Structure formats: structure tokens, C-alpha cells
Coordinates of C-alpha atoms and ligand atoms in Angstrom, one line a residue:
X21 CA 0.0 0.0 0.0
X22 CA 1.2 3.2 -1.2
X23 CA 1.0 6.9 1.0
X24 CA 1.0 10.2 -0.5
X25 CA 0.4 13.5 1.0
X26 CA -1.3 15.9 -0.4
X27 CA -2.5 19.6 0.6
X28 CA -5.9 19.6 -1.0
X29 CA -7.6 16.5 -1.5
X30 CA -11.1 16.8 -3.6
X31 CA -13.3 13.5 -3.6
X32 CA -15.5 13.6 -6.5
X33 CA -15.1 14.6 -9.8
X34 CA -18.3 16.5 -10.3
X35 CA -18.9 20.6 -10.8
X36 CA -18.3 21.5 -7.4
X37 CA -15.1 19.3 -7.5
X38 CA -14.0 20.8 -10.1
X39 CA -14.9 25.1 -9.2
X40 CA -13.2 24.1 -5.7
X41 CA -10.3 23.4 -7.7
X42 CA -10.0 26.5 -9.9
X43 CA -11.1 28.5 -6.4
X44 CA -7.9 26.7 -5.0
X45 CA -6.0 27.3 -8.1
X46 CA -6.8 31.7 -7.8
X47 CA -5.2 31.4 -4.4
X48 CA -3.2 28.8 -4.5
X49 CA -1.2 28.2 -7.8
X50 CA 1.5 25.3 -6.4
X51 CA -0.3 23.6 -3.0
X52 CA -0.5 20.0 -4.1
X53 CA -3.9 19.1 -5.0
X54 CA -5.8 16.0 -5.6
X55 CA -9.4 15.7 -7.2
X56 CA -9.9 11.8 -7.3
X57 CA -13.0 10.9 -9.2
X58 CA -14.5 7.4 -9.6
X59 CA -16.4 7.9 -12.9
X60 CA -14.0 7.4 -16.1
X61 CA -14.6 11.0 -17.4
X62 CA -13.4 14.3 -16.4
X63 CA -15.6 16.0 -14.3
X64 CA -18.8 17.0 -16.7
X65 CA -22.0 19.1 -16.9
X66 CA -25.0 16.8 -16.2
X67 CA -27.5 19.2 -17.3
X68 CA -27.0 18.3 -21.2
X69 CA -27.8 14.8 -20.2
X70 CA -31.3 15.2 -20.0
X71 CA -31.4 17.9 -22.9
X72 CA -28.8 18.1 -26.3
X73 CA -26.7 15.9 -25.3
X74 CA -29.6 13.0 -25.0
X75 CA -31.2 14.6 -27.7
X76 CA -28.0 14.1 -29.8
X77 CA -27.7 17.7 -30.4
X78 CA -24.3 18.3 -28.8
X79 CA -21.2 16.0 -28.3
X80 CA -19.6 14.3 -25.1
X81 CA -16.9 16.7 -25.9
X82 CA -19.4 20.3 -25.0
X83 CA -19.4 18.2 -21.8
X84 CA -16.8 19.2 -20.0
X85 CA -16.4 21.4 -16.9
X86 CA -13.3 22.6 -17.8
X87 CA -10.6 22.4 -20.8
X88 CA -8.9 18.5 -20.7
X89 CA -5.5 20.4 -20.3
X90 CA -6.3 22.6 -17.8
X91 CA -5.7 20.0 -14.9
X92 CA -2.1 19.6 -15.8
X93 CA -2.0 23.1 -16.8
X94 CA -2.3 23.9 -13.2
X95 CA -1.0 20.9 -11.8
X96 CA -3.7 19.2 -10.7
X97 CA -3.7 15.4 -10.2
X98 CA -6.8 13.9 -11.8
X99 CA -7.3 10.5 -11.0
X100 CA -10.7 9.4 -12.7
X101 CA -11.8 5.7 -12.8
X102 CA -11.1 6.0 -8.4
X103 CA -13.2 5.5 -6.0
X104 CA -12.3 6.9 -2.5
X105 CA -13.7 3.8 -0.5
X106 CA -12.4 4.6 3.3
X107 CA -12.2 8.2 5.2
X108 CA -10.7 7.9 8.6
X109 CA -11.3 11.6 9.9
X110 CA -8.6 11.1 12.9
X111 CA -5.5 10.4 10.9
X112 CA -6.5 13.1 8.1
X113 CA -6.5 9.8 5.4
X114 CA -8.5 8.5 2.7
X115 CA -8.1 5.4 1.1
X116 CA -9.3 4.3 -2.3
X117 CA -10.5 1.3 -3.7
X118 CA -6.9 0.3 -5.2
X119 CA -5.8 0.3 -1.8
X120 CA -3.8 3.6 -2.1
X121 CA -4.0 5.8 1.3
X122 CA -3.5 9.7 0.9
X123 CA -2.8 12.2 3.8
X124 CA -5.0 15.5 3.0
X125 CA -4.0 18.8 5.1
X126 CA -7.5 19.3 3.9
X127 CA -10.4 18.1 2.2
X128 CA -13.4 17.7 0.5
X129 CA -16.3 16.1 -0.2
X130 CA -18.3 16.5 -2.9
X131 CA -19.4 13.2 -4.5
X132 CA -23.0 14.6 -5.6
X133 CA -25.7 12.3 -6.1
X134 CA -27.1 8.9 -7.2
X135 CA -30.7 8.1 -8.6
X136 CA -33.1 7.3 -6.3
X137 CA -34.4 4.0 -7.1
X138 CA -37.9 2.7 -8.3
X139 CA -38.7 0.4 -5.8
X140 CA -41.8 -1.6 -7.0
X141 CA -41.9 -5.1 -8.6
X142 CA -40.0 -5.1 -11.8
X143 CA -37.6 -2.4 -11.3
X144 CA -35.1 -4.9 -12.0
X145 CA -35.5 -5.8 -14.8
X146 CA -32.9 -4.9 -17.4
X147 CA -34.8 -2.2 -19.7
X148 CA -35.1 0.0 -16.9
X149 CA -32.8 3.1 -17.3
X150 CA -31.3 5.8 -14.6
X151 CA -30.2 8.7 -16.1
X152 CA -27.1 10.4 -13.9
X153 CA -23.6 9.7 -15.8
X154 CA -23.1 10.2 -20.0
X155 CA -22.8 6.1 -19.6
X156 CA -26.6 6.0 -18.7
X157 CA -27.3 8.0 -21.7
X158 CA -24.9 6.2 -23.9
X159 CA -26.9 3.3 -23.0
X160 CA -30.4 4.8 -23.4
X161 CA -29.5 6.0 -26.8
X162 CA -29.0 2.4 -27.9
X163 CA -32.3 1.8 -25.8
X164 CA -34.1 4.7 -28.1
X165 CA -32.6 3.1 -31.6
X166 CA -33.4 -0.5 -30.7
X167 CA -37.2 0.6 -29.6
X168 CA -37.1 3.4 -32.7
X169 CA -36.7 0.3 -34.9
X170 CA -38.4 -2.7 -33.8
X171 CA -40.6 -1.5 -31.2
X172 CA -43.8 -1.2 -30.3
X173 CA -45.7 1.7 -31.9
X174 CA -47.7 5.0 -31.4
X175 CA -49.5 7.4 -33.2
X176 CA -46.5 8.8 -34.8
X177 CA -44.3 6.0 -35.4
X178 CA -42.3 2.6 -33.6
X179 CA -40.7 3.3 -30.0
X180 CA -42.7 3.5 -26.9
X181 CA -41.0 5.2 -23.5
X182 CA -42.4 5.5 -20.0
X183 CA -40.8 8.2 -17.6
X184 CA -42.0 7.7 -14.0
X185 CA -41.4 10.6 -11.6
X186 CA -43.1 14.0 -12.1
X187 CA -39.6 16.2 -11.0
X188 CA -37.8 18.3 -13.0
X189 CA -35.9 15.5 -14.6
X190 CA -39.2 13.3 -14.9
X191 CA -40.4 16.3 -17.0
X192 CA -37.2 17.2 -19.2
X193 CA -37.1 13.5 -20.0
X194 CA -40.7 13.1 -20.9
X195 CA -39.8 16.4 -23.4
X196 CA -36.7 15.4 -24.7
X197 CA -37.8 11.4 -25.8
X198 CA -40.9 13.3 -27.4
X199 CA -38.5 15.2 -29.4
X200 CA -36.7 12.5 -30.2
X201 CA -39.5 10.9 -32.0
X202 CA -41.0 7.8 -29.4
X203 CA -44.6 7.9 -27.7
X204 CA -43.8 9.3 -24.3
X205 CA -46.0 8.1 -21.4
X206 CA -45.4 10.5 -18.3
X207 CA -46.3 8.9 -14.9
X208 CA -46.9 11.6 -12.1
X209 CA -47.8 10.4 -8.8
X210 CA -49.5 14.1 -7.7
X211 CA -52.0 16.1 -9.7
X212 CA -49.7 17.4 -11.7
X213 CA -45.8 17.6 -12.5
X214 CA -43.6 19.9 -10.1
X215 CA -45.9 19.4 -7.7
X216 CA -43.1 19.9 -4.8
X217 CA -42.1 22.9 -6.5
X218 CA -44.5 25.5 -8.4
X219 CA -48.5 25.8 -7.8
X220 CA -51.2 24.6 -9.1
X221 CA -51.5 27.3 -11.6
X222 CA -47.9 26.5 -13.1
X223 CA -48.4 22.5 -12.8
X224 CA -51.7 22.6 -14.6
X225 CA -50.4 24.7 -17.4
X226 CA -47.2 22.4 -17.5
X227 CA -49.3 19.4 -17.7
X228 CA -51.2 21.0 -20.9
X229 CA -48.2 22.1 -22.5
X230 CA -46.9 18.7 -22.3
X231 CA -49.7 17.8 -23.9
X232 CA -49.8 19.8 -26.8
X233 CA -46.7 19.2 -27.6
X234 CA -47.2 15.3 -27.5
X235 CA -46.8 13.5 -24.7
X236 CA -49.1 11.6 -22.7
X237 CA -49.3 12.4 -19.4
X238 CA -51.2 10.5 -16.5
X239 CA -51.1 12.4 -13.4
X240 CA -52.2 11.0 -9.7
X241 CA -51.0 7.3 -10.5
X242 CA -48.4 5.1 -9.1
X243 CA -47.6 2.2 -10.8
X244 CA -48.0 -0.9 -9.1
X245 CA -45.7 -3.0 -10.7
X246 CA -43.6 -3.3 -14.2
X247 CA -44.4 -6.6 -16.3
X248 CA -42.8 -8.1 -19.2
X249 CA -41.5 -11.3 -20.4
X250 CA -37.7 -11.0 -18.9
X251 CA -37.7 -6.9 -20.3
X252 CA -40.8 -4.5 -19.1
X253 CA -43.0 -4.6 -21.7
X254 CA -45.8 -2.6 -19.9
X255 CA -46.2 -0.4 -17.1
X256 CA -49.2 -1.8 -14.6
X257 CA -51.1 1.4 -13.1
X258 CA -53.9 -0.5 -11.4
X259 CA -55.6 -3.8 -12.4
X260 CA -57.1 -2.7 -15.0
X261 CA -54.7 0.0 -16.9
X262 CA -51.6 -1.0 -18.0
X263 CA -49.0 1.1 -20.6
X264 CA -47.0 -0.7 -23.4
X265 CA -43.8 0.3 -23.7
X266 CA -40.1 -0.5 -24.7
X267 CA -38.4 0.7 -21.8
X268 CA -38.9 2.7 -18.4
X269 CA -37.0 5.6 -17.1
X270 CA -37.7 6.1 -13.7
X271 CA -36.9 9.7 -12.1
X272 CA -38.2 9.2 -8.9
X273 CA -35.4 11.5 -7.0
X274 CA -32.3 11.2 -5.5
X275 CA -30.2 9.4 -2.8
X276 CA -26.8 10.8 -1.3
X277 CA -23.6 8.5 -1.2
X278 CA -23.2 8.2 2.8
X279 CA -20.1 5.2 2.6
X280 CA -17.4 7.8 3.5
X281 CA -19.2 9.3 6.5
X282 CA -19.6 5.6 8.1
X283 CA -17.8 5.6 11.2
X284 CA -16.5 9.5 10.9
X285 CA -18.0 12.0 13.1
X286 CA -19.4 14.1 10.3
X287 CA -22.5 15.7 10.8
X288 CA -25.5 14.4 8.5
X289 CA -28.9 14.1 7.8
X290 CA -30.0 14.0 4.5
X291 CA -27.1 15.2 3.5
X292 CA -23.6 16.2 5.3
X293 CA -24.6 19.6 7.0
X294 CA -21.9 22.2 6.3
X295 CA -22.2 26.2 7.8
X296 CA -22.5 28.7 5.5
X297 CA -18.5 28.8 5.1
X298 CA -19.1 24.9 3.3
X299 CA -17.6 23.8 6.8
X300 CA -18.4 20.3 8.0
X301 CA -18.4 20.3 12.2
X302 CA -14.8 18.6 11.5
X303 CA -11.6 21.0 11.2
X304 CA -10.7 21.0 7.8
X305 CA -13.2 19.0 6.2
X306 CA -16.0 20.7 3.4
X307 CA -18.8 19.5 1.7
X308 CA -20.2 20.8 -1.1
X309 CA -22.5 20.6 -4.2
X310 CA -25.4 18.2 -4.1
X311 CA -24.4 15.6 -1.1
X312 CA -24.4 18.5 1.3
X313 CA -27.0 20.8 2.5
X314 CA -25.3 24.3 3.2
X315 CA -26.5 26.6 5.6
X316 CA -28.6 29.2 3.5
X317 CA -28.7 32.4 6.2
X318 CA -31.3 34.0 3.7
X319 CA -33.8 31.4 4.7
X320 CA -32.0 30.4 8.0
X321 CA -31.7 26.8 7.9
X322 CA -29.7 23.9 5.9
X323 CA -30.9 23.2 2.2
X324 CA -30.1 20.7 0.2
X325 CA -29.8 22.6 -3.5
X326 CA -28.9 19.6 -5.7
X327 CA -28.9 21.9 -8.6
X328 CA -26.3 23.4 -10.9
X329 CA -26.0 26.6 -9.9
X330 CA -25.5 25.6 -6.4
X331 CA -22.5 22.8 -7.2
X332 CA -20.8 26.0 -8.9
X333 CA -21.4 28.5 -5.7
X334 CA -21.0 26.3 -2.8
X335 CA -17.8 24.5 -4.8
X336 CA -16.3 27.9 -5.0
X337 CA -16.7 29.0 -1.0
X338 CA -15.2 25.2 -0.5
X339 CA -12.3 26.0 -2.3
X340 CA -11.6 29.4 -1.2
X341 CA -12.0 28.7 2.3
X342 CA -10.1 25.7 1.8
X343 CA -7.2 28.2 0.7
X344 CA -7.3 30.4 3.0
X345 CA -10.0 32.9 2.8
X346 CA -13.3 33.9 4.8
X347 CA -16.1 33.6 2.0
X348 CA -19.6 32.8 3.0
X349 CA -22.8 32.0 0.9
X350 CA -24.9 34.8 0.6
X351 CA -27.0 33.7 -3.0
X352 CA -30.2 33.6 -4.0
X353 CA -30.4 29.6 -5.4
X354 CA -31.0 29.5 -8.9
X355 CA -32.3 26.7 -11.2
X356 CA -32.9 26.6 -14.5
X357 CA -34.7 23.7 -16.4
X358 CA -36.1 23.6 -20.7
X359 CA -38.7 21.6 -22.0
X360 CA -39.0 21.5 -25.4
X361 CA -38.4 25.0 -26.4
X362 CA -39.4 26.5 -23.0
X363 CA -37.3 28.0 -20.8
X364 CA -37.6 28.1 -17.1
X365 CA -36.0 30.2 -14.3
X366 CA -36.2 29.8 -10.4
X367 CA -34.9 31.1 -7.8
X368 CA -35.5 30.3 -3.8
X369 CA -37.6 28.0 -1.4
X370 CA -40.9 25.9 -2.4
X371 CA -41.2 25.0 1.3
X372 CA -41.6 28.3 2.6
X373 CA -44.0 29.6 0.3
X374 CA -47.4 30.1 1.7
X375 CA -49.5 31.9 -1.1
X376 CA -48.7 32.1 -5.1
X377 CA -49.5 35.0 -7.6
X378 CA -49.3 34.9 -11.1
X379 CA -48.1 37.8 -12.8
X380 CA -49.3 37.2 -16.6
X381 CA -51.2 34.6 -18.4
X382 CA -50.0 31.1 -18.6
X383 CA -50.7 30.3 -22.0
X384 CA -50.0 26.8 -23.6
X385 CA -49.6 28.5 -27.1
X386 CA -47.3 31.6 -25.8
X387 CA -46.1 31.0 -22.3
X388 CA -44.6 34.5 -20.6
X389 CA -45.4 34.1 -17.1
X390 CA -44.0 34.3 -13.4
X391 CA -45.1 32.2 -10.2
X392 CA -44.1 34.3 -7.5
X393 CA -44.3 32.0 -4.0
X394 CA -45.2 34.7 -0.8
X395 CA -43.9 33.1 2.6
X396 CA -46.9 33.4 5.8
X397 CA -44.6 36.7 6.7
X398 CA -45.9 38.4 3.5
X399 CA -42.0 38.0 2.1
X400 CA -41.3 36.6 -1.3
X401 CA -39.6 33.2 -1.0
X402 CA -40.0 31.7 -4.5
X403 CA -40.1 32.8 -8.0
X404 CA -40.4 30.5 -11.0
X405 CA -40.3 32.4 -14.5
X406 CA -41.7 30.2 -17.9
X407 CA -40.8 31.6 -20.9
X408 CA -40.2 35.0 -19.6
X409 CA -36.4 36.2 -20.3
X410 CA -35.0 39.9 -19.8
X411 CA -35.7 40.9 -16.1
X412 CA -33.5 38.0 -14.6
X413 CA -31.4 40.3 -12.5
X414 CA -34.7 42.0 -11.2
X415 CA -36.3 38.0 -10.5
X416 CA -33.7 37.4 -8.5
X417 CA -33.6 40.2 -6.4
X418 CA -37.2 39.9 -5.0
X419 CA -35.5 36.5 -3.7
X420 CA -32.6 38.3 -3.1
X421 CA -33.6 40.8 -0.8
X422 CA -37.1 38.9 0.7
X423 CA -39.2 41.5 -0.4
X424 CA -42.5 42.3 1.8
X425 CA -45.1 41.9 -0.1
X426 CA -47.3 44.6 1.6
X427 CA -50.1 46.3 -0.9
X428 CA -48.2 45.4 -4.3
X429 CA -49.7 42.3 -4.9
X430 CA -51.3 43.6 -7.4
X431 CA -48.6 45.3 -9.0
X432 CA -46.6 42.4 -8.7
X433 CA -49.4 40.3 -11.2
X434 CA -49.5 43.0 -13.5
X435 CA -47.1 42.5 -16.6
X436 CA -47.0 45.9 -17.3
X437 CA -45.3 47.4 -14.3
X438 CA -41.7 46.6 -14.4
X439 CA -40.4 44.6 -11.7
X440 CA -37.5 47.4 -11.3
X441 CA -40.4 49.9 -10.9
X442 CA -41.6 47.3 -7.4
X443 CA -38.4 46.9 -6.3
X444 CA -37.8 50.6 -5.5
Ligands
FAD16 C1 -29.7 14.5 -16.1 C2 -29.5 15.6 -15.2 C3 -30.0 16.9 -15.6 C4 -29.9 18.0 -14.8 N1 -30.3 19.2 -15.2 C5 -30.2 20.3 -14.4 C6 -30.8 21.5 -14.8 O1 -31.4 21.7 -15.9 N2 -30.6 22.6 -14.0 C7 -30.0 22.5 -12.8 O2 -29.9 23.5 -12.1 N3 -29.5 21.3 -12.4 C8 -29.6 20.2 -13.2 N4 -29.1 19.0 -12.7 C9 -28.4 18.9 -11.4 C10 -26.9 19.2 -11.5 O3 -26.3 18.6 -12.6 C11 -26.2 18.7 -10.2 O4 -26.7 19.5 -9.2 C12 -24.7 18.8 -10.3 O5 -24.2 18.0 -11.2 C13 -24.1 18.5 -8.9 O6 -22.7 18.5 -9.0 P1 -21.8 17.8 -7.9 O7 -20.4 18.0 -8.3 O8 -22.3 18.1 -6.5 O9 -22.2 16.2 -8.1 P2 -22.0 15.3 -9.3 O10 -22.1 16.0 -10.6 O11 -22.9 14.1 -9.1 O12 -20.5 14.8 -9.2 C14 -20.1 13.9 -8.1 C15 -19.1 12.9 -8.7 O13 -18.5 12.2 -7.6 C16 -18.4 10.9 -7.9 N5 -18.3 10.1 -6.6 C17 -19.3 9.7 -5.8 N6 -18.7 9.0 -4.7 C18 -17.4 9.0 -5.0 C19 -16.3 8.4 -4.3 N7 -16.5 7.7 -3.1 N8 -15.1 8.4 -4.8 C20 -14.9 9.1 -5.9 N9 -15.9 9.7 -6.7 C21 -17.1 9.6 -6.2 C22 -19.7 10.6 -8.6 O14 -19.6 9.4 -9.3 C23 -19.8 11.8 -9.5 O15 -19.0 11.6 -10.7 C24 -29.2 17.9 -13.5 C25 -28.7 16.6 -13.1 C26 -28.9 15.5 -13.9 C27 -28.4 14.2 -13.5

């Protein structure tokens, strides 16, 4: 068994791996420094997956987080294809599956997130695809041809999908295999998609839009089981509906790697709580992107943001802190989703919102509208734009600053009066 020491050691080579790195790198240029990743590629941009890059409109080389030769451009040691198996908090070491032990000065975690998985009868079966790595979509895409060819048809042709999960991802999915060609069944266990997320305003015009634009979307069922003759053939919502299909995607969520917190100290729940400085409660140990849940002093509490935007941020504090400095977080979460040519913006906290107003009209055949989410304090805690582009900066900033509400709700729904013109 070899030992090396290193300064920075980065576990996870994901976004927020990768911004720690070049946060390191600005303060930092010769510390020794380690990212150690146990997927094959260079740490990537998972958004594509569900979009372009499953669509086939973009390359595995668009992918990347950064340029291939920047890691040895700034001597970083990339070691992809690694798993960091062992953590042993005391002695400042991690061990990786090839038995190798390294001695970090300091470290962090960042080692994202897993699908969660479907948990019914059938889910085993081979036909049923995850989508979280570009080897999940290499494999659907041979999934899509094979079902594209020989499979089972619908109204516009041969190729039958089901997506089960009425998320973000469930929804992106459902939109981007339309688009691609196959007869998309979209299974959505509330009463309509996003339903953790936006109102019922925005999830009844979501479910329409998906409709007009082709898929087939059955809201308020949970399958019971997935049948087939050794591949899912059909998708069994009660006894007496079933949906053919060639093959399932479930996106029913996500679950957090927890193997390197066994027997360490580290504070967890959900995910590994770190303060607003991406601290864990262990000297010299971070967390960041989507397996922690940073403290968020806008909303004051812990939030787990598994979103780009926040792998960037809280990767960023990790790594400056990491080198040295005192940066906190002090952002207004972002996420941004598209479905079919849609855009969507969001910014803050579904589970603080206690009201909604719509500012706008959402319309299936020309979608402009906001969702703006009032908290029981008469502060705004949520805003969702759909198809609205143009007064990001000014979105934001109603998250930004928590405005109160007070008299303007009316102004706020009215599409005429600039948003600059409320926040004054
Ligand atoms: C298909 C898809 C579409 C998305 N679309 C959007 C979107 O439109 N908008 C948006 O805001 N967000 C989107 N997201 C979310 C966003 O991509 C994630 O929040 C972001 O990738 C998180 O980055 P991360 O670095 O924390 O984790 P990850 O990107 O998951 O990277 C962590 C890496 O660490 C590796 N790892 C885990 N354990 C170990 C270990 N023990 N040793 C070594 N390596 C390990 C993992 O295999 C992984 O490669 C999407 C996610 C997916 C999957």
C-alpha cells in the first residue's frame, strides 16, 4: 500500500469538484492538490444529459467542466476511474479502492448524487434506465434506436418510452424522448408535475403544455408494478390499466452516497450539514454541491440545493475557504430547467411559500409568465419564470432581498409594471 500527501484532497469529480479546484487554483497556484473521481470522465456538466446531449444535439466533448488540459496546466492530479472507498477523519487519510492511502491537510467532499431507485416489482428488470452519468445516456441511446426500430408503436411512429417521476428531470425526459421521436407516457404520482415545486396554476399549465406538444401524461397514479417477459413490456397502473412500452426511465429523485461518513463524526442528515463557510463540524473538512446541504442564512436553515448553480457556488466557497479565505454564501439559489423550447428560471424556497400569484397569463400556445411564491410573513420566497427572459437580475432580487409583499400584490401580477419599478 502506497502513501501520499497531499495539501488539497477533492473527492468527486463532479462541478463542485471541479470550481473548488480553480477557487484553489486563484489562491493557490502550487499547493499539491488531488481531485480523485470514480467515474472514467473528467468531471462533466450533467444538465445536457437530459437535454442536447440526450437529444443528440451536442457531443460528449461540450461536456466538460473545464478544458482536458487545464488539470495539468495547473498541476492538478486527476485520477478518474477511483473511488475513495475509506475516510478515517482522525489520521487526516483517505483510502481508495486500489488500496492507495492519501494524507490531506485538507479536504473535500463532494461526491454529488445517485438516482433514487424505483422500488416496485419489476424495477429490476434490465430495460429500466437511470439517467445520472453520459454512460446512462450512452446506454439509453442504444435503448431509443433498438425501440425506434423494432418497437412497439404510437400514433407517430415505432418506439414506446415510459418516464416515472413528475420532478424536474421526470419532465425534461418526458420532453426530450418526445423530441426525439417515441410515444412518451409521463407517470406523475401528484396532480400534476412539479408538484413539490410551483403551484397549481404552473403545474396545470405544465401538464397541458406537455400535452400539446405530444406526450401523454397521466397524473395522480403510481404504478404498481412493471411486467414483461424478462424486459418491461408494460407499465401496470392499477388492475385494470396498463401502458406498453419499450423501456422505463424512472426519475423518482435522489439518494446521497453516505459510505465515506460511516464511522466518521461528520454531521449528517439527508445530507452532510456544512455552515455557511461549506464547513463540516470537523476541522478542515468541506462539503459541497449536491451531497451536502449548506446553511442558506437567507432562509436560515440547511438546504439541500442539488442543482447546478449551487454545485458551482458552494464549490467555489469550499475551495476558497479551503485556501485560506473567509467567503460565506450569501446567493439567491438558482435553477434553471427547458422543456421542449421552453425556458424556465427559479430562484429560492418551495417549502416556505405560503401563497402564489401569477403575474401574466399562462398560455399553452405563448407561455410569458412568473409564479411568485409569498412566505406566511408576507416576504417573497419563491419565484419560477416560464418563458419570460429579460428581467432575470430583477427576478432574483425579489428572492434576493425577501421583499414584503405589503399592498403590491397587485402590481406584482401585473405585466406591465416593471419589476425594477416594485423593487424601489
Ligand atoms: C440528467 C440531469 C439533468 C440535470 N439538469 C439540471 C438543470 O437543468 N438545471 C440544474 O440546475 N441542475 C440540473 N441537474 C443537477 C446538476 O447537474 C447537479 O446538481 C450537479 O451535477 C451536482 O454537482 P456535484 O459536483 O455536486 O455532483 P456530481 O455532478 O454528481 O459529481 C459527483 C461525482 O463524484 C463521484 N463520486 C461519488 N462518490 C465517490 C467516491 N466515493 N469516490 C470518488 N468519486 C465519487 C460521482 O460518481 C460523480 O461523478 C441535472 C442533473 C442531472 C443528473
Amino acid at each position: 500500500m502506497s502513501t501520499q500527501h497531499v495539501k488539497y484532497l477533492l473527492i468527486g469529480g463532479g462541478l463542485a469538484s471541479s470550481s473548488a479546484a480553480q477557487a484553489i487554483r486563484e489562491r493557490d497556484p502550487k499547493g499539491s492538490l488531488m481531485i480523485v473521481g470514480q467515474e472514467i470522465n473528467r468531471p462533466y456538466h450533467r444538465p445536457p444529459l437530459s437535454k442536447d446531449y440526450l437529444r443528440r444535439e451536442s457531443n460528449r466533448d461540450a461536456l466538460g467542466t473545464l478544458e482536458p488540459n487545464w488539470f495539468t496546466e495547473h498541476d492538478v492530479i486527476l485520477r478518474t476511474g477511483t473511488r475513495a472507498a475509506r475516510l478515517d477523519a482522525g489520521r487526516n487519510t483517505v483510502t481508495f479502492d486500489n488500496a492507495e492511502e492519501i494524507v490531506f491537510d485538507r479536504l473535500l467532499i463532494a461526491t454529488g448524487a445517485a438516482p433514487a431507485p424505483l422500488t416496485i416489482p419489476g424495477a429490476q428488470l434490465p430495460n429500466v434506465y437511470y439517467v445520472r452519468t453520459i454512460e446512462d445516456i450512452d446506454r439509453l441511446h442504444h435503448a431509443i434506436d433498438k425501440a425506434k426500430n423494432e418497437g412497439q408503436t404510437h400514433a407517430r411512429g415505432r418506439g414506446r418510452a415510459a418516464v416515472i417521476g413528475g420532478g424536474f428531470l421526470g419532465v425534461e425526459l418526458a420532453a426530450s424522448l418526445t423530441m426525439m421521436g417515441l410515444g412518451v407516457d409521463f407517470i406523475v404520482g401528484s396532480d400534476y408535475p412539479w408538484h413539490r415545486f410551483a403551484g397549481e396554476s404552473t403545474g396545470k399549465f405544465l401538464t397541458l403544455y406537455l400535452q400539446n406538444h405530444g406526450v401523454t401524461v397521466h397524473t395522480g397514479q403510481k404504478p404498481l408494478r412493471l411486467e414483461g417477459d424478462g424486459r418491461v413490456q408494460r407499465v401496470v397502473l392499477s388492475e385494470s390499466q396498463s401502458i406498453p412500452c419499450d423501456f422505463v426511465v424512472p426519475a423518482v429523485g435522489i439518494t446521497i452516497p453516505r459510505e465515506l461518513l460511516r464511522a466518521t463524526p461528520i454531521a449528517a442528515e439527508k445530507a452532510i450539514l456544512v455552515d455557511d463557510h461549506c464547513r463540516t463540524n470537523l476541522p478542515d473538512i468541506y462539503a459541497a454541491g449536491d451531497c451536502a446541504a449548506v446553511f442558506d442564512p437567507l432562509f436560515g436553515k440547511h438546504r439541500i440545493l442539488d442543482h447546478w448553480d449551487n454545485a458551482q457556488v458552494t464549490g467555489k466557497i469550499a475551495g476558497a475557504n479551503m485556501a485560506g479565505e473567509d467567503t460565506a454564501y450569501q446567493n439567491a439559489n438558482y435553477f434553471f430547467s427547458d422543456v421542449f423550447t421552453l425556458s424556465i428560471s427559479a430562484w429560492g424556497e418551495a417549502r416556505q411559500v405560503d401563497r402564489r400569484v401569477i403575474r401574466g397569463t399562462p398560455n399553452v400556445d405563448a407561455p410569458d409568465f412568473i409564479e411568485i411564491g409569498i412566505a406566511s410573513d408576507g416576504r417573497i420566497a419563491q419565484v419560477i419564470a416560464i418563458g419570460h427572459t429579460g428581467e432575470d437580475d430583477q427576478l432574483r432580487e425579489l428572492v434576493a432581498r425577501r421583499l414584503k409583499v405589503d399592498g403590491n400584490t397587485e402590481r406584482l401580477k401585473d405585466p406591465s409594471v416593471p419589476i425594477k419599478d416594485i423593487l424601489i
